[in-house]
Coordinates of C-alpha atoms in Angstrom, one line a residue:
Chain A
M1 CA 0.0 0.0 0.0
I2 CA 1.4 3.3 -1.1
R3 CA 1.7 6.2 1.3
D4 CA 3.6 9.4 1.5
V5 CA 6.7 8.6 3.5
E6 CA 8.8 11.1 1.5
R7 CA 7.7 14.1 3.4
N8 CA 10.3 15.6 5.7
P9 CA 9.8 15.5 9.4
T10 CA 9.4 18.9 10.9
R11 CA 9.6 20.7 14.2
E12 CA 5.8 21.4 13.9
G13 CA 5.3 17.7 13.5
V14 CA 7.3 17.1 16.7
L15 CA 5.2 19.6 18.6
E16 CA 2.0 17.9 17.3
A17 CA 3.3 14.5 18.3
A18 CA 4.2 15.9 21.8
A19 CA 0.6 17.2 22.2
K20 CA -0.9 13.9 21.2
I21 CA 1.4 11.8 23.4
V22 CA 1.1 13.9 26.6
A23 CA -2.7 13.4 26.2
I24 CA -2.4 9.6 26.8
L25 CA 1.0 9.0 28.4
P26 CA 2.3 10.8 31.5
P27 CA 5.7 12.4 30.9
T28 CA 8.6 10.2 32.0
P29 CA 10.6 11.6 34.8
L30 CA 13.8 13.7 34.4
L31 CA 15.9 12.3 37.3
P32 CA 18.8 14.1 38.8
V33 CA 22.2 12.3 38.7
E34 CA 25.7 13.2 39.5
I35 CA 28.6 12.1 37.3
D36 CA 32.2 13.1 38.0
G37 CA 31.0 15.9 40.2
V38 CA 28.6 17.3 37.6
R39 CA 24.9 17.4 38.4
L40 CA 22.9 16.6 35.3
H41 CA 19.7 14.7 34.3
V42 CA 18.6 11.4 32.9
K43 CA 15.4 11.1 31.0
A44 CA 14.0 7.8 32.1
E45 CA 12.2 6.6 28.9
N46 CA 12.5 3.0 30.2
L47 CA 9.6 3.9 32.4
Q48 CA 7.2 4.1 29.5
P49 CA 4.4 1.5 29.6
I50 CA 6.2 -0.7 27.0
G51 CA 9.5 -0.1 28.7
A52 CA 11.0 2.0 25.9
F53 CA 10.6 5.4 24.1
K54 CA 9.5 3.7 20.9
I55 CA 5.9 4.0 22.0
R56 CA 6.1 7.7 21.0
G57 CA 6.9 7.3 17.3
A58 CA 4.5 4.3 17.0
W59 CA 1.6 6.3 18.5
H60 CA 2.3 9.3 16.4
R61 CA 2.4 7.2 13.2
L62 CA -0.5 4.8 13.9
S63 CA -2.9 7.5 15.3
A64 CA -2.4 9.3 11.9
L65 CA -3.5 6.4 9.8
S66 CA -6.7 6.7 7.8
D67 CA -9.6 4.4 8.4
E68 CA -8.7 2.5 5.2
E69 CA -5.1 2.1 6.4
K70 CA -6.2 1.0 9.8
A71 CA -8.3 -1.7 8.2
A72 CA -5.3 -2.9 6.2
G73 CA -3.3 -3.3 9.4
V74 CA 0.4 -2.5 10.1
V75 CA 3.6 -4.3 9.6
A76 CA 6.8 -3.5 11.4
V77 CA 10.3 -4.9 11.6
S78 CA 12.0 -4.7 15.0
S79 CA 14.2 -6.5 17.5
G80 CA 11.6 -5.7 20.2
N81 CA 11.0 -2.2 21.4
H82 CA 9.6 -0.7 18.2
A83 CA 7.6 -4.0 18.1
Q84 CA 6.0 -3.4 21.4
G85 CA 5.4 0.3 20.6
V86 CA 3.6 -0.7 17.4
A87 CA 1.7 -3.5 19.1
W88 CA 0.6 -1.2 21.9
A89 CA -0.6 1.5 19.5
A90 CA -2.3 -1.0 17.3
K91 CA -4.2 -2.6 20.2
R92 CA -5.4 0.8 21.4
L93 CA -6.6 1.6 17.9
G94 CA -8.1 -1.8 17.2
T95 CA -5.7 -2.4 14.3
K96 CA -4.0 -5.6 13.4
A97 CA -0.2 -5.6 13.9
T98 CA 2.2 -8.0 12.3
I99 CA 5.8 -7.8 13.5
V100 CA 8.9 -9.3 11.9
M101 CA 11.3 -10.1 14.7
P102 CA 14.7 -11.9 14.9
R103 CA 14.5 -15.4 16.3
D104 CA 17.2 -14.4 18.9
A105 CA 15.4 -11.3 20.2
P106 CA 15.3 -11.1 24.0
Q107 CA 12.5 -13.4 25.3
V108 CA 10.9 -10.5 27.2
K109 CA 10.6 -8.6 24.0
L110 CA 9.0 -11.5 22.2
E111 CA 6.6 -12.2 25.0
G112 CA 5.8 -8.5 25.5
T113 CA 4.9 -8.1 21.8
R114 CA 2.8 -11.2 21.8
A115 CA 1.0 -10.2 25.0
L116 CA 0.0 -7.0 23.3
G117 CA -1.8 -9.0 20.7
A118 CA 0.5 -8.7 17.8
E119 CA 1.3 -11.5 15.4
I120 CA 5.0 -12.3 15.3
V121 CA 6.8 -13.5 12.2
L122 CA 10.3 -14.8 13.1
Y123 CA 13.4 -14.6 10.9
D124 CA 17.0 -15.6 11.3
R125 CA 19.5 -12.7 11.6
Q126 CA 22.1 -14.9 10.0
G127 CA 19.8 -16.2 7.3
E128 CA 19.7 -15.5 3.5
E129 CA 16.6 -13.2 3.8
S130 CA 16.9 -9.8 5.3
R131 CA 14.3 -8.6 7.7
D132 CA 13.1 -6.0 5.2
D133 CA 12.7 -8.7 2.6
V134 CA 10.5 -10.7 5.0
A135 CA 8.4 -7.6 5.6
E136 CA 8.1 -6.7 1.9
K137 CA 6.9 -10.2 1.1
L138 CA 4.3 -10.1 3.9
I139 CA 3.0 -6.8 2.6
S140 CA 2.9 -7.8 -1.0
E141 CA 1.0 -11.0 0.0
H142 CA -1.3 -9.7 2.7
G143 CA -1.3 -5.9 2.4
G144 CA -0.7 -3.6 5.4
I145 CA 1.2 -0.4 6.1
L146 CA 4.9 -0.6 6.9
V147 CA 5.8 1.3 10.0
H148 CA 9.6 1.6 9.7
A149 CA 11.4 1.6 13.0
F150 CA 13.4 4.8 12.3
G151 CA 13.2 5.8 8.6
D152 CA 9.7 7.4 8.8
P153 CA 8.8 11.1 9.3
W154 CA 6.1 10.3 11.8
V155 CA 8.3 8.0 13.8
I156 CA 11.1 10.6 13.9
E157 CA 8.7 13.3 15.0
G158 CA 7.2 11.0 17.6
Q159 CA 10.5 10.1 19.1
G160 CA 11.4 13.8 19.1
S161 CA 8.5 14.5 21.5
A162 CA 10.8 13.4 24.3
G163 CA 12.8 16.5 23.6
I164 CA 9.8 18.8 24.0
E165 CA 9.1 17.1 27.3
I166 CA 12.7 17.6 28.5
A167 CA 12.6 21.3 27.6
E168 CA 9.4 21.7 29.6
Q169 CA 10.7 19.8 32.5
L170 CA 14.0 21.7 32.6
G171 CA 12.3 25.0 32.0
H172 CA 14.6 25.6 29.1
E173 CA 16.2 23.7 26.2
P174 CA 19.0 21.4 27.3
S175 CA 22.6 22.3 26.3
R176 CA 23.2 18.7 25.1
I177 CA 21.3 15.5 24.7
I178 CA 23.2 12.3 24.7
A179 CA 21.1 9.6 22.9
C180 CA 21.4 5.9 22.4
C181 CA 21.4 5.5 18.6
G182 CA 20.4 2.6 16.4
G183 CA 19.1 3.8 13.0
G184 CA 18.9 7.5 14.1
G185 CA 15.2 8.0 14.6
L186 CA 15.5 9.3 18.2
S187 CA 18.6 11.5 17.4
A188 CA 16.9 13.0 14.4
G189 CA 13.7 13.7 16.3
L190 CA 15.6 15.3 19.2
S191 CA 17.5 17.4 16.7
L192 CA 14.2 18.8 15.4
A193 CA 12.7 19.1 18.9
C194 CA 15.6 21.1 20.5
P195 CA 17.2 23.2 17.8
D196 CA 19.7 24.8 20.1
A197 CA 20.9 21.6 21.9
A198 CA 23.9 19.6 20.8
I199 CA 22.7 16.1 19.9
V200 CA 25.3 13.3 20.6
P201 CA 24.3 9.9 19.1
V202 CA 25.9 7.0 20.9
E203 CA 26.3 3.7 19.0
P204 CA 27.8 0.3 19.8
A205 CA 31.4 -0.1 18.8
G206 CA 31.6 -1.5 15.3
W207 CA 28.0 -0.6 14.6
D208 CA 28.3 3.1 14.1
V209 CA 26.2 3.2 10.9
V210 CA 24.9 6.6 11.7
G211 CA 28.3 8.2 12.6
E212 CA 29.9 6.6 9.6
A213 CA 27.1 7.8 7.3
M214 CA 27.5 11.3 8.7
R215 CA 31.3 11.2 8.1
R216 CA 31.0 10.0 4.6
G217 CA 27.9 12.0 3.7
E218 CA 26.0 8.9 2.5
V219 CA 24.2 5.9 3.9
V220 CA 26.6 3.0 4.5
R221 CA 26.1 -0.5 5.5
V222 CA 27.7 -2.0 8.7
Q223 CA 31.1 -3.6 8.0
D224 CA 31.2 -7.2 7.0
N225 CA 31.4 -9.6 10.0
P226 CA 30.7 -6.9 12.5
P227 CA 31.7 -7.4 16.1
S228 CA 29.2 -8.9 18.5
T229 CA 27.5 -6.5 20.8
I230 CA 25.0 -6.9 23.7
C231 CA 23.1 -3.9 22.5
D232 CA 20.4 -5.8 20.6
A233 CA 18.3 -2.7 20.2
L234 CA 21.0 -0.7 18.3
I235 CA 22.0 -2.9 15.4
P236 CA 20.3 -2.0 12.2
T237 CA 22.6 -2.7 9.3
A238 CA 22.2 0.9 7.9
T239 CA 20.5 4.2 8.6
M240 CA 18.1 5.7 6.1
P241 CA 18.4 8.8 4.0
I242 CA 15.6 10.6 5.9
N243 CA 17.6 10.2 9.2
L244 CA 20.9 11.1 7.6
E245 CA 19.5 14.3 6.1
V246 CA 18.1 15.6 9.4
L247 CA 21.2 14.6 11.3
T248 CA 23.7 16.0 8.8
A249 CA 22.1 19.4 9.1
R250 CA 22.1 19.4 12.9
A251 CA 24.6 17.1 14.6
D252 CA 28.1 15.9 14.5
P253 CA 29.0 12.2 14.5
G254 CA 28.7 10.9 18.0
V255 CA 30.8 8.3 19.9
T256 CA 30.8 4.6 20.3
V257 CA 30.7 2.4 23.4
T258 CA 32.0 -1.1 24.2
D259 CA 30.0 -3.9 25.9
D260 CA 32.0 -3.4 29.1
E261 CA 31.2 0.3 29.2
V262 CA 27.5 -0.6 28.6
R263 CA 27.5 -3.1 31.5
D264 CA 29.1 -0.5 33.8
A265 CA 26.3 1.8 32.9
Q266 CA 23.7 -0.9 33.6
R267 CA 25.2 -1.5 37.0
F268 CA 25.3 2.3 37.7
A269 CA 21.7 2.6 36.8
F270 CA 20.8 -0.4 39.1
L271 CA 22.7 0.8 42.1
R272 CA 22.3 4.6 41.9
L273 CA 19.1 5.2 40.0
Q274 CA 17.1 2.1 40.9
L275 CA 16.4 1.6 37.2
V276 CA 16.3 -1.5 35.1
V277 CA 18.1 -0.6 31.8
E278 CA 18.7 -2.9 28.9
P279 CA 22.1 -2.8 27.1
G280 CA 21.0 -0.7 24.2
G281 CA 19.1 1.7 26.6
A282 CA 22.3 2.3 28.6
A283 CA 24.6 3.3 25.7
A284 CA 24.2 7.0 26.2
L285 CA 24.8 6.7 30.0
A286 CA 27.8 4.5 29.2
A287 CA 29.4 7.2 27.0
A288 CA 28.9 9.8 29.8
L289 CA 30.3 7.5 32.5
A290 CA 33.3 6.6 30.3
G291 CA 34.1 10.3 29.9
K292 CA 33.5 10.2 26.2
V293 CA 31.2 13.2 26.1
A294 CA 31.5 16.6 27.8
L295 CA 28.9 17.1 30.6
D296 CA 27.4 20.2 32.1
N297 CA 24.4 20.9 34.4
D298 CA 22.1 21.2 31.4
T299 CA 23.1 18.0 29.8
V300 CA 20.4 15.3 29.5
I301 CA 21.2 11.6 29.1
M302 CA 18.5 9.5 27.4
I303 CA 17.8 6.1 29.0
T304 CA 15.8 4.6 26.2
G305 CA 14.7 1.1 27.3
G306 CA 14.6 -1.5 30.0
N307 CA 13.4 -4.7 28.4
V308 CA 16.0 -7.2 29.4
D309 CA 15.9 -10.9 30.1
P310 CA 16.2 -11.5 33.9
Q311 CA 19.0 -14.1 33.6
R312 CA 21.1 -11.7 31.4
F313 CA 20.4 -8.8 33.8
A314 CA 21.2 -10.9 36.8
E315 CA 24.6 -11.8 35.3
T316 CA 25.4 -8.2 34.5
I317 CA 24.6 -6.8 38.0
S318 CA 26.2 -9.6 39.9
T319 CA 29.5 -9.3 38.0
A320 CA 32.0 -6.7 39.3
G321 CA 32.7 -3.9 36.9
Chain B
M1 CA 19.7 17.1 74.3
I2 CA 16.1 17.8 75.1
R3 CA 13.7 18.8 72.3
D4 CA 10.0 18.9 71.8
V5 CA 9.1 15.6 70.2
E6 CA 5.8 15.4 72.0
R7 CA 3.9 17.8 69.7
N8 CA 1.4 16.1 67.4
P9 CA 2.1 15.9 63.7
T10 CA -0.5 17.9 61.7
R11 CA -1.8 18.2 58.2
E12 CA -0.4 21.8 58.2
G13 CA 3.0 20.3 59.0
V14 CA 2.7 17.9 56.1
L15 CA 1.8 20.8 53.7
E16 CA 4.8 22.7 55.0
A17 CA 7.0 19.6 54.5
A18 CA 5.7 19.2 51.0
A19 CA 6.6 22.8 50.1
K20 CA 10.1 22.4 51.5
I21 CA 10.7 19.1 49.8
V22 CA 9.4 20.1 46.3
A23 CA 11.8 23.0 46.4
I24 CA 14.8 20.7 46.4
L25 CA 13.6 17.3 45.1
P26 CA 11.6 16.8 41.9
P27 CA 8.4 14.9 42.5
T28 CA 8.8 11.1 42.0
P29 CA 6.7 9.8 39.2
L30 CA 3.3 8.3 39.5
L31 CA 3.4 5.5 37.0
P32 CA 0.5 3.8 35.4
V33 CA 0.1 0.0 36.1
E34 CA -2.5 -2.6 35.4
I35 CA -3.3 -5.3 37.9
D36 CA -6.0 -7.9 37.4
G37 CA -7.5 -5.6 34.7
V38 CA -7.6 -2.6 37.0
R39 CA -5.6 0.5 35.9
L40 CA -4.1 2.2 38.9
H41 CA -0.8 3.9 39.9
V42 CA 2.4 3.3 41.6
K43 CA 4.3 6.1 43.3
A44 CA 7.9 5.3 42.6
E45 CA 9.7 6.6 45.7
N46 CA 12.6 4.3 45.0
L47 CA 13.6 6.9 42.5
Q48 CA 14.5 9.5 45.2
P49 CA 18.2 10.4 45.2
I50 CA 18.8 8.0 48.1
G51 CA 16.7 5.3 46.6
A52 CA 13.9 5.6 49.2
F53 CA 11.1 7.9 50.5
K54 CA 13.0 8.4 53.8
I55 CA 14.7 11.4 52.4
R56 CA 11.4 13.3 53.0
G57 CA 11.1 12.9 56.7
A58 CA 14.9 13.4 57.2
W59 CA 14.9 16.6 55.3
H60 CA 11.8 18.0 57.1
R61 CA 13.3 17.2 60.5
L62 CA 16.9 18.3 59.9
S63 CA 16.1 21.4 58.1
A64 CA 14.0 22.5 61.1
L65 CA 17.0 22.1 63.5
S66 CA 18.3 25.2 65.3
D67 CA 21.9 26.3 64.8
E68 CA 22.7 25.0 68.2
E69 CA 21.1 21.6 67.4
K70 CA 22.9 21.5 64.1
A71 CA 26.2 22.1 65.9
A72 CA 25.5 19.1 68.1
G73 CA 25.0 16.8 65.2
V74 CA 22.3 14.1 64.7
V75 CA 22.1 10.5 65.7
A76 CA 19.8 8.0 64.0
V77 CA 19.0 4.3 64.2
S78 CA 18.2 2.6 60.9
S79 CA 18.7 -0.5 58.8
G80 CA 19.6 1.7 56.0
N81 CA 17.1 3.9 54.2
H82 CA 16.4 6.3 57.1
A83 CA 20.2 6.2 57.5
Q84 CA 20.8 7.5 54.0
G85 CA 18.0 10.0 54.3
V86 CA 19.6 11.5 57.5
A87 CA 23.1 11.3 56.0
W88 CA 21.9 13.1 52.9
A89 CA 20.2 15.9 54.8
A90 CA 23.1 16.2 57.2
K91 CA 25.6 16.5 54.4
R92 CA 23.5 19.2 52.7
L93 CA 23.2 21.2 56.0
G94 CA 26.8 20.7 57.0
T95 CA 25.8 18.7 60.1
K96 CA 27.5 15.7 61.5
A97 CA 25.5 12.4 61.3
T98 CA 26.1 9.3 63.4
I99 CA 24.0 6.3 62.4
V100 CA 23.5 3.1 64.4
M101 CA 23.1 0.3 61.9
P102 CA 22.8 -3.5 62.2
R103 CA 25.9 -5.4 61.2
D104 CA 23.7 -7.5 58.8
A105 CA 22.2 -4.5 56.9
P106 CA 22.4 -4.8 53.1
Q107 CA 25.9 -3.8 51.9
V108 CA 24.5 -1.2 49.5
K109 CA 22.8 0.5 52.4
L110 CA 26.0 0.5 54.6
E111 CA 28.1 1.8 51.6
G112 CA 25.5 4.4 50.6
T113 CA 25.3 5.8 54.1
R114 CA 29.1 5.9 54.4
A115 CA 29.4 7.5 51.0
L116 CA 27.2 10.4 52.2
G117 CA 29.7 11.1 54.9
A118 CA 27.9 9.7 57.9
E119 CA 29.7 7.9 60.7
I120 CA 28.4 4.4 61.2
V121 CA 28.2 2.6 64.5
L122 CA 27.4 -1.1 64.0
Y123 CA 25.5 -3.3 66.4
D124 CA 24.3 -7.0 66.4
R125 CA 20.6 -7.5 65.9
Q126 CA 20.9 -10.6 68.0
G127 CA 23.1 -9.0 70.7
E128 CA 22.3 -8.1 74.2
E129 CA 22.1 -4.4 73.5
S130 CA 19.1 -3.0 71.6
R131 CA 19.8 -0.5 68.8
D132 CA 18.0 2.2 70.9
D133 CA 20.3 1.5 73.8
V134 CA 23.3 2.0 71.5
A135 CA 21.9 5.3 70.3
E136 CA 21.1 6.5 73.8
K137 CA 24.6 5.7 75.0
L138 CA 26.1 7.6 72.1
I139 CA 24.0 10.6 72.8
S140 CA 24.7 10.6 76.5
E141 CA 28.4 10.4 75.9
H142 CA 28.8 12.6 72.8
G143 CA 25.6 14.7 72.6
G144 CA 23.5 15.0 69.4
I145 CA 19.9 15.1 68.4
L146 CA 18.1 11.8 68.0
V147 CA 16.2 11.6 64.7
H148 CA 13.8 8.7 65.2
A149 CA 13.1 6.7 62.0
F150 CA 9.3 6.8 62.5
G151 CA 8.3 8.0 66.0
D152 CA 8.8 11.7 65.4
P153 CA 6.3 14.4 64.3
W154 CA 8.6 16.0 61.7
V155 CA 9.5 12.6 60.3
I156 CA 5.8 11.6 60.0
E157 CA 4.9 15.0 58.4
G158 CA 7.9 14.7 56.0
Q159 CA 6.9 11.2 54.8
G160 CA 3.3 12.4 54.4
S161 CA 4.5 14.9 51.8
A162 CA 4.4 12.0 49.3
G163 CA 0.6 12.0 49.7
I164 CA 0.4 15.7 48.8
E165 CA 2.4 15.0 45.7
I166 CA 0.2 12.1 44.8
A167 CA -3.0 14.2 45.1
E168 CA -1.4 16.9 42.9
Q169 CA -0.3 14.4 40.3
L170 CA -3.7 12.6 40.2
G171 CA -5.6 15.9 40.3
H172 CA -7.6 14.7 43.3
E173 CA -7.1 12.7 46.4
P174 CA -6.6 9.0 45.8
S175 CA -9.3 6.6 47.0
R176 CA -6.8 4.4 48.7
I177 CA -3.1 4.3 49.4
I178 CA -1.4 1.0 50.0
A179 CA 1.8 1.6 51.9
C180 CA 4.8 -0.6 52.9
C181 CA 4.8 -0.3 56.7
G182 CA 7.7 -0.7 59.2
G183 CA 7.1 1.5 62.3
G184 CA 4.2 3.4 60.7
G185 CA 5.8 6.7 59.9
L186 CA 4.8 6.7 56.3
S187 CA 1.3 5.4 56.9
A188 CA 0.7 8.0 59.6
G189 CA 2.0 10.8 57.4
L190 CA -0.2 9.7 54.5
S191 CA -3.2 9.5 56.8
L192 CA -2.7 13.2 57.6
A193 CA -1.9 14.2 54.0
C194 CA -4.9 12.6 52.4
P195 CA -7.8 12.7 55.0
D196 CA -10.3 11.1 52.6
A197 CA -8.2 8.2 51.4
A198 CA -8.2 4.8 52.9
I199 CA -4.7 4.0 54.2
V200 CA -3.7 0.4 54.0
P201 CA -0.4 -0.5 55.9
V202 CA 1.3 -3.6 54.6
E203 CA 3.7 -5.5 57.0
P204 CA 5.8 -8.6 56.6
A205 CA 4.0 -11.7 58.0
G206 CA 4.9 -12.2 61.7
W207 CA 6.1 -8.6 61.9
D208 CA 2.8 -6.8 62.0
V209 CA 3.6 -4.6 65.0
V210 CA 1.5 -1.8 63.7
G211 CA -1.6 -3.9 62.8
E212 CA -1.4 -5.7 66.1
A213 CA -1.1 -2.4 68.0
M214 CA -4.1 -1.1 66.2
R215 CA -6.1 -4.2 67.0
R216 CA -5.1 -4.1 70.7
G217 CA -5.2 -0.4 71.1
E218 CA -1.7 -0.2 72.6
V219 CA 1.9 -0.5 71.5
V220 CA 3.0 -4.2 71.4
R221 CA 6.4 -5.7 70.8
V222 CA 7.0 -8.2 68.0
Q223 CA 6.4 -11.9 69.1
D224 CA 9.3 -13.8 70.6
N225 CA 11.4 -15.6 67.9
P226 CA 9.7 -13.9 65.1
P227 CA 9.9 -15.5 61.6
S228 CA 12.6 -14.5 59.3
T229 CA 11.7 -12.1 56.5
I230 CA 13.6 -10.6 53.6
C231 CA 12.0 -7.2 54.3
D232 CA 15.0 -5.8 56.2
A233 CA 13.5 -2.3 56.1
L234 CA 10.2 -3.3 57.8
I235 CA 11.3 -4.9 61.0
P236 CA 11.3 -2.5 64.0
T237 CA 10.4 -4.5 67.1
A238 CA 7.5 -2.1 67.9
T239 CA 5.7 1.0 66.7
M240 CA 5.5 4.2 68.8
P241 CA 2.6 5.9 70.6
I242 CA 2.8 8.9 68.2
N243 CA 2.3 6.6 65.2
L244 CA -0.4 4.5 66.8
E245 CA -2.4 7.6 67.8
V246 CA -2.5 9.0 64.3
L247 CA -3.3 5.6 62.7
T248 CA -5.9 4.6 65.2
A249 CA -7.9 7.7 64.4
R250 CA -7.7 7.2 60.6
A251 CA -6.9 3.7 59.4
D252 CA -7.8 0.1 59.9
P253 CA -5.2 -2.6 60.5
G254 CA -3.7 -3.5 57.1
V255 CA -2.5 -6.8 55.8
T256 CA 0.6 -8.9 55.8
V257 CA 2.7 -10.4 53.0
T258 CA 5.0 -13.4 52.8
D259 CA 8.5 -13.5 51.4
D260 CA 7.3 -15.3 48.3
E261 CA 4.6 -12.6 47.6
V262 CA 7.3 -10.0 48.0
R263 CA 9.6 -11.7 45.6
D264 CA 6.8 -12.0 43.1
A265 CA 6.3 -8.2 43.4
Q266 CA 10.0 -7.5 42.9
R267 CA 9.9 -9.6 39.7
F268 CA 6.7 -7.8 38.5
A269 CA 8.4 -4.5 39.1
F270 CA 11.5 -5.6 37.2
L271 CA 9.6 -7.0 34.2
R272 CA 6.7 -4.6 33.9
L273 CA 7.9 -1.4 35.5
Q274 CA 11.6 -1.4 34.9
L275 CA 12.1 -0.6 38.5
V276 CA 14.6 -1.9 41.0
V277 CA 12.7 -2.5 44.2
E278 CA 14.1 -3.9 47.5
P279 CA 12.0 -6.4 49.4
G280 CA 10.6 -4.0 52.0
G281 CA 9.8 -1.5 49.2
A282 CA 7.7 -4.1 47.4
A283 CA 5.4 -5.1 50.2
A284 CA 2.5 -2.9 49.2
L285 CA 2.8 -4.0 45.6
A286 CA 2.9 -7.6 46.9
A287 CA -0.3 -7.2 48.7
A288 CA -2.0 -5.7 45.6
L289 CA -0.7 -8.5 43.3
A290 CA -1.8 -11.2 45.8
G291 CA -5.3 -9.9 45.8
K292 CA -5.2 -8.9 49.5
V293 CA -6.4 -5.4 49.0
A294 CA -9.3 -4.1 46.9
L295 CA -8.1 -2.0 43.9
D296 CA -9.7 0.7 41.8
N297 CA -8.6 3.3 39.3
D298 CA -7.8 5.8 42.1
T299 CA -5.8 3.4 44.2
V300 CA -2.1 4.3 44.6
I301 CA 0.6 1.7 45.6
M302 CA 3.7 3.1 47.3
I303 CA 7.0 1.6 46.1
T304 CA 9.1 2.9 48.9
G305 CA 12.7 1.8 48.3
G306 CA 15.2 0.2 45.9
N307 CA 18.4 -0.3 47.8
V308 CA 19.1 -4.0 47.4
D309 CA 22.3 -5.9 47.1
P310 CA 23.0 -7.0 43.5
Q311 CA 23.5 -10.7 44.3
R312 CA 20.3 -10.9 46.3
F313 CA 18.4 -9.1 43.5
A314 CA 19.9 -11.3 40.8
E315 CA 18.8 -14.4 42.7
T316 CA 15.2 -13.0 43.1
I317 CA 14.7 -12.1 39.4
S318 CA 16.4 -15.2 38.0
T319 CA 14.2 -17.6 40.0
A320 CA 10.8 -18.4 38.6
G321 CA 7.8 -17.1 40.7

């Protein structure tokens, strides 16, 4: 089904998304934290009802569907957080959601998506068929509207609504937002939301498809045989032109973090913030704790998700850093 | 050092405490949750800077000290959350804090209290000397103001400020507040804060010193050889007359929860709310999940603390319920 995904996301769209979202979801807290003697804030998006910020973009997109589109249902591709966001929004709107998920997605994400009533189609990350191929085939056979996890103007605007909330909670625009970055939907949305803030995307080491695209000025695929990473939520194989365009105009390439740095951040969040944070949701905090980004009192660190399998989390917190 | 602890806590005092506290601490979030098909709210006091609501009463009390009292320093007795509240407030005011803590207190609570600059005096729970004896001896030898963990009008009023925040966040008074209960400081404070709400104190099984006191109309000590419980924060050996008086006028005896019910609640908070909750902080949620308290849309469940040793928490979340 054809729809206009080629429009550019705008700040007006972000403001519209923020108004729609605050009407149904209470703002997530902006919590004080001290790092290296600097008092700053974390935006605890892991406390959203689905445990991740992805509910924002999904709601902005799905609530804008026409009746005809709603009747056709939605299709999404996701390792689990966008999946739950789309499933949540679809359930609320009475729309069918079909989600293509990797077979090795965290169990809590598979179960959470299923519990919200979505149909799950599994694929193998290492298989012949890419996840986008699986989705395309589904849509050509059964119809439905593709809701891309990051390369979609509504999704970008929806994610940006977090930046509007932050500015309201601080009383002014932050100086800098450090954001966990997969395909660049959140970073692009925040860029639009807070035009005066520095936006720092943080990607897993070896998976900096957004940073590398910004450096080269074009979309690039992840390197062959990329290193393994625990950040299951941050490993799309490439960003999209729509994200790159927004980010190139507004942000510099960010930084990358290692698995050890991410685990340190998860332990810090457990001990100091009483928050459950999944690996990908801790990447921005990891960069801050590792001294990879300058910090000041008006810096905000995005904690983007907290859907993590209990056994994995237990191992992380019970191992010394 | 003599001071007027015999005044009664009042609603005006709670309102004063709320105004003082909101000036330095952002309100903790009231998060939506669904239990047995009922949509209600949790008040996430584990997200306070010290990981527990106790910062409220400590700040209300210590910020009301005279210069002479501040110079003498403060002494508290606590298994760890009140300890950190008093240490936090003392540090901010430049006052010396000495805290009597049990040797078997959770390591994170001992470390947290020490990191805030307090001096810790350890005692054995099973020893000859009660913790109150240790504190009395300290004060008679070195001076200092005792800041009781629950039997103190300022502390009660301070804890009650959470109820003022809840009413503001809901837009009206809650119908019912389910509260984790040790000595009854929080339950008494909430009773004053929200005069129209039902207050339901939740105590560990075998440690219902508040419920039993309300039933008998007098302060009672815990039974001989009480059962073990994982709720280290909820095991004072008796309530105090000041708490009993407020509660008798306002609340009915609450309910008790078992260790298994508490662990179920910790797992629920981990998986569904992305919150780290210590055993004692999960008691109210445990009662709600176990169907021991009636729930409606205007019910609020207090999550009171999240200071838990990583190994212990890892065991809890990685064991099936």
